[in-house]
């Protein structure tokens, strides 16, 4: 099955919405540790970002609980504009004794961590000048700029990374205003069904599929990936209960209302249930993960 239409090349990932148990503690973490700004707090909800559009929406849910082994968020990935921004962020995590895993993916440099409630987070910078990664014949392949094979999973050389910080730089500076949500990675119950939904129905580009690895990537505009899906919790993983902590939905920002309308029409033709929500359209992938489709010119910032 081929996609009947492609999603617009300027489509990008927008805010991620999480159900949380302790809103104040989460705000303290995302401000004081991750380096985001609190844009708004209203009762049981809060929105945070880097000073531009929102990156994260938090909704406090009384008596919500963490349930492991279900579909939902693997991680959301915050993209910083430069290596020194990543260096500052990792140095701050180390200073605050936050466990994290700095990793060299060749095409990106990154670190992985969890917030206090167990939500997965990636902080990364794109480094295409260093090489590439992708899928070949169902295998993950990384090569450096000279074409030499790399694992794509080596530990990041922190000494080299920290050398990008100017003398006297403060590691407590917040994330810069150009920071954005780079991608999301999801646990799904059926890899083929999830991949088909994002490629053949929403219209994202195929950036690699591996049944052997239990993962697939899709993107818009040739990016390495905007959405990753995996079955690392097992094929047939159950949906989370309604009162679970974690992912409520993530946003896909289209560059115009016309593009949003085109996707709405395609979803209707495919019989995908659509729910109006938060100024956009809420749909769910075959594993129950919420996708909020919105127009980027509707108060969400300009597209990538």
Coordinates of C-alpha atoms in Angstrom, one line a residue:
X1 CA 0.0 0.0 0.0
X2 CA 1.4 3.4 -1.0
X3 CA 0.5 6.8 0.4
X4 CA -2.1 8.5 -1.7
X5 CA -0.5 11.9 -0.8
X6 CA 2.6 13.1 1.0
X7 CA 2.6 15.3 4.1
X8 CA 3.9 18.8 3.4
X9 CA 7.7 19.1 3.6
X10 CA 7.6 21.8 6.2
X11 CA 5.6 19.7 8.7
X12 CA 7.2 19.4 12.1
X13 CA 6.6 18.1 15.6
X14 CA 5.0 20.5 18.0
X15 CA 4.2 20.4 21.7
X16 CA 4.0 17.1 23.6
X17 CA 1.3 16.8 26.2
X18 CA 1.8 14.7 29.3
X19 CA -0.4 13.6 32.2
X20 CA 1.6 14.1 35.4
X21 CA 1.0 13.3 39.1
X22 CA 2.8 16.2 40.7
X23 CA 2.7 19.4 38.5
X24 CA 4.9 21.5 40.8
X25 CA 7.6 18.9 40.9
X26 CA 7.6 18.5 37.2
X27 CA 7.7 22.2 36.6
X28 CA 10.7 22.5 38.9
X29 CA 12.5 19.7 37.0
X30 CA 11.8 21.1 33.5
X31 CA 12.7 24.6 34.5
X32 CA 15.6 24.0 36.9
X33 CA 17.2 20.9 35.4
X34 CA 16.2 20.8 31.7
X35 CA 16.4 24.6 31.2
X36 CA 12.9 25.4 29.9
X37 CA 10.8 28.5 30.7
X38 CA 7.4 28.3 32.3
X39 CA 5.2 30.0 29.8
X40 CA 1.9 29.6 31.6
X41 CA 0.4 27.9 34.7
X42 CA -3.4 27.7 35.2
X43 CA -4.6 25.5 38.0
X44 CA -3.8 21.9 37.0
X45 CA -2.1 22.7 33.7
X46 CA 1.2 24.3 32.7
X47 CA 3.0 25.0 29.4
X48 CA 6.7 25.3 29.0
X49 CA 9.1 26.1 26.2
X50 CA 12.3 27.9 25.4
X51 CA 10.7 31.3 25.0
X52 CA 9.1 30.8 21.6
X53 CA 6.3 28.4 21.0
X54 CA 5.3 25.8 23.6
X55 CA 7.3 22.6 23.7
X56 CA 5.6 20.8 26.6
X57 CA 2.1 20.8 28.0
X58 CA 1.6 19.2 31.5
X59 CA -1.8 18.2 32.9
X60 CA -2.0 17.1 36.5
X61 CA -4.3 14.1 36.9
X62 CA -5.3 13.2 40.4
X63 CA -4.5 9.6 41.4
X64 CA -2.8 8.9 38.0
X65 CA -0.4 6.0 38.1
X66 CA 2.6 4.8 36.1
X67 CA 2.0 1.6 34.3
X68 CA 4.9 -0.1 32.6
X69 CA 4.8 -2.3 29.5
X70 CA 2.1 -0.5 27.6
X71 CA 2.1 1.5 24.3
X72 CA 2.9 5.2 24.6
X73 CA 5.9 7.4 24.9
X74 CA 9.4 6.0 24.5
X75 CA 10.9 9.5 24.5
X76 CA 10.3 13.0 23.2
X77 CA 13.4 14.6 21.7
X78 CA 14.3 18.3 22.3
X79 CA 16.5 19.7 19.6
X80 CA 19.0 22.4 20.5
X81 CA 20.5 24.6 17.8
X82 CA 24.3 24.1 18.5
X83 CA 26.8 21.8 20.2
X84 CA 27.6 24.2 22.9
X85 CA 23.9 24.2 23.9
X86 CA 24.0 20.5 24.3
X87 CA 27.3 20.8 26.2
X88 CA 25.7 23.2 28.6
X89 CA 22.6 21.0 29.1
X90 CA 24.7 17.9 29.8
X91 CA 27.0 19.7 32.2
X92 CA 23.9 21.0 34.1
X93 CA 22.5 17.4 34.3
X94 CA 25.8 16.2 35.6
X95 CA 26.0 19.0 38.1
X96 CA 22.5 18.2 39.4
X97 CA 23.4 14.4 39.5
X98 CA 20.8 13.5 37.0
X99 CA 21.6 10.1 35.4
X100 CA 21.9 10.5 31.6
X101 CA 23.5 8.6 28.7
X102 CA 25.5 10.8 26.3
X103 CA 25.6 9.0 23.0
X104 CA 27.2 9.7 19.6
X105 CA 24.8 8.8 16.8
X106 CA 27.2 10.3 14.2
X107 CA 24.4 12.3 12.5
X108 CA 23.3 13.6 15.9
X109 CA 24.9 14.0 19.3
X110 CA 22.5 13.3 22.2
X111 CA 21.8 12.3 25.7
X112 CA 19.0 10.3 27.2
X113 CA 17.3 10.7 30.6
X114 CA 14.0 10.5 32.4
X115 CA 12.0 13.1 34.2
X116 CA 11.0 12.4 37.9
X117 CA 7.9 10.5 36.7
X118 CA 9.6 8.2 34.3
X119 CA 8.9 10.0 31.0
X120 CA 11.7 9.4 28.5
X121 CA 13.6 12.5 27.2
X122 CA 16.2 13.0 24.6
X123 CA 18.3 16.2 24.2
X124 CA 20.2 16.4 20.9
X125 CA 21.8 18.5 18.3
X126 CA 21.9 17.6 14.6
X127 CA 25.5 17.0 13.3
X128 CA 25.0 15.9 9.6
X129 CA 28.5 17.2 8.9
X130 CA 29.9 14.2 10.9
X131 CA 28.2 11.5 8.9
X132 CA 24.8 9.7 8.4
X133 CA 22.7 7.0 9.9
X134 CA 19.7 5.1 8.5
X135 CA 18.5 1.7 7.5
X136 CA 19.9 -0.6 4.8
X137 CA 18.2 -4.0 4.1
X138 CA 16.5 -3.9 7.5
X139 CA 19.7 -3.1 9.4
X140 CA 20.7 0.2 11.2
X141 CA 23.8 1.6 9.5
X142 CA 25.9 4.6 10.5
X143 CA 28.9 6.0 8.6
X144 CA 31.2 8.9 9.4
X145 CA 31.9 11.8 6.9
X146 CA 34.6 9.7 5.2
X147 CA 32.2 6.8 4.7
X148 CA 33.7 4.5 7.4
X149 CA 31.3 2.3 9.3
X150 CA 30.4 3.4 12.8
X151 CA 28.2 1.8 15.4
X152 CA 26.1 4.9 15.8
X153 CA 25.8 4.1 19.5
X154 CA 29.2 5.0 20.8
X155 CA 29.6 7.0 24.0
X156 CA 29.8 10.7 23.3
X157 CA 33.2 12.3 23.9
X158 CA 32.3 14.7 26.6
X159 CA 35.8 16.3 26.7
X160 CA 35.5 17.3 23.1
X161 CA 31.9 18.4 23.6
X162 CA 32.6 20.5 26.6
X163 CA 35.5 22.2 24.7
X164 CA 32.8 24.0 22.7
X165 CA 31.8 26.0 25.8
X166 CA 33.3 29.5 25.8
X167 CA 35.5 30.4 28.8
X168 CA 33.4 31.4 31.8
X169 CA 30.1 30.0 30.3
X170 CA 27.3 29.5 32.8
X171 CA 25.9 26.0 32.7
X172 CA 22.7 27.3 34.4
X173 CA 21.7 29.4 31.3
X174 CA 18.3 28.2 30.0
X175 CA 17.9 26.5 26.6
X176 CA 18.1 29.0 23.7
X177 CA 15.0 30.4 22.0
X178 CA 15.6 28.4 18.8
X179 CA 15.2 25.1 20.7
X180 CA 12.3 23.0 19.3
X181 CA 10.7 19.6 19.5
X182 CA 12.7 17.6 17.1
X183 CA 11.0 14.2 17.1
X184 CA 9.0 11.7 19.2
X185 CA 9.6 8.0 19.6
X186 CA 6.7 5.7 20.5
X187 CA 6.0 2.3 21.8
X188 CA 3.5 0.5 19.6
X189 CA 1.8 -2.8 19.6
X190 CA 2.0 -3.6 15.9
X191 CA 5.0 -2.3 14.0
X192 CA 3.5 -2.7 10.5
X193 CA 0.2 -1.1 11.4
X194 CA 1.8 1.9 13.1
X195 CA 4.2 2.4 10.2
X196 CA 1.3 2.2 7.7
X197 CA -0.7 4.7 9.7
X198 CA 2.1 7.3 9.7
X199 CA 3.3 6.7 6.1
X200 CA 0.2 5.7 4.2
X201 CA -2.5 7.6 6.0
X202 CA -0.8 10.7 7.4
X203 CA 1.6 10.8 4.5
X204 CA 5.0 10.9 6.2
X205 CA 8.1 9.7 4.3
X206 CA 9.5 6.2 4.8
X207 CA 12.9 6.7 6.5
X208 CA 13.5 3.0 7.3
X209 CA 11.7 -0.1 8.5
X210 CA 13.2 -3.1 10.3
X211 CA 11.1 -6.0 11.4
X212 CA 14.3 -7.6 12.8
X213 CA 15.0 -4.5 15.0
X214 CA 11.4 -3.9 15.7
X215 CA 11.6 -0.2 14.8
X216 CA 10.8 2.2 12.0
X217 CA 11.3 5.9 11.2
X218 CA 9.2 8.4 9.2
X219 CA 9.7 12.1 8.5
X220 CA 8.7 15.1 6.4
X221 CA 11.0 17.1 4.1
X222 CA 13.9 14.6 4.2
X223 CA 14.7 14.9 7.9
X224 CA 16.3 11.8 9.5
X225 CA 13.1 11.2 11.5
X226 CA 10.2 13.1 13.0
X227 CA 8.5 10.0 14.4
X228 CA 10.0 6.7 15.5
X229 CA 8.0 3.6 16.4
X230 CA 9.1 0.4 18.1
X231 CA 7.8 -2.9 19.5
X232 CA 10.6 -3.2 22.1
X233 CA 7.9 -3.9 24.7
X234 CA 6.6 -6.8 22.6
X235 CA 4.2 -7.2 19.8
X236 CA 0.6 -6.8 21.2
X237 CA 1.6 -4.5 24.0
X238 CA -1.6 -3.3 25.7
X239 CA -2.8 0.3 25.7
X240 CA -2.3 2.3 28.9
X241 CA -5.3 2.7 31.2
X242 CA -7.2 6.0 31.0
X243 CA -5.7 7.1 34.4
X244 CA -2.1 6.4 33.5
X245 CA 0.7 8.9 33.7
X246 CA 2.6 9.7 30.5
X247 CA 1.7 10.6 27.0
X248 CA -1.7 12.3 26.3
X249 CA -0.8 13.2 22.7
X250 CA 1.9 14.8 20.6
X251 CA 1.4 17.5 18.1
X252 CA 2.0 17.5 14.3
X253 CA 2.2 21.0 13.0
X254 CA 1.2 21.6 9.4
X255 CA 2.4 24.8 7.7
X256 CA -1.2 26.1 6.9
X257 CA -4.8 25.6 7.5
X258 CA -5.2 24.3 3.9
X259 CA -2.7 21.5 4.6
X260 CA -4.6 20.6 7.8
X261 CA -7.9 20.5 5.8
X262 CA -6.3 18.2 3.2
X263 CA -5.2 15.8 5.9
X264 CA -8.7 15.9 7.5
X265 CA -10.3 15.0 4.2
X266 CA -7.8 12.1 3.8
X267 CA -8.5 10.8 7.3
X268 CA -12.2 11.0 6.7
X269 CA -11.9 9.0 3.4
X270 CA -9.9 6.4 5.3
X271 CA -12.5 6.2 8.1
X272 CA -10.1 7.3 10.8
X273 CA -12.1 8.7 13.8
X274 CA -11.4 12.4 14.2
X275 CA -12.1 14.5 17.4
X276 CA -11.8 18.3 17.4
X277 CA -9.4 19.2 20.2
X278 CA -7.2 22.2 21.2
X279 CA -7.7 24.1 18.0
X280 CA -6.9 21.0 15.9
X281 CA -7.8 17.5 15.1
X282 CA -7.1 14.6 17.5
X283 CA -6.6 11.1 16.0
X284 CA -5.1 8.0 17.4
X285 CA -2.7 5.6 15.8
X286 CA -3.5 1.8 15.8
X287 CA -1.7 1.5 19.2
X288 CA -3.8 4.3 20.8
X289 CA -1.1 7.0 20.7
X290 CA -2.7 10.4 20.4
X291 CA -1.7 12.7 17.5
X292 CA -3.0 16.3 17.6
X293 CA -2.9 17.7 14.1
X294 CA -2.7 21.5 14.0
X295 CA -1.9 24.4 11.6
X296 CA 1.4 26.0 12.6
X297 CA 0.0 29.5 11.8
X298 CA -2.6 29.0 14.5
X299 CA -0.5 30.2 17.4
X300 CA 2.0 27.4 17.2
X301 CA 5.0 29.3 15.7
X302 CA 6.4 29.1 12.2
X303 CA 7.3 25.7 10.6
X304 CA 10.7 24.3 10.3

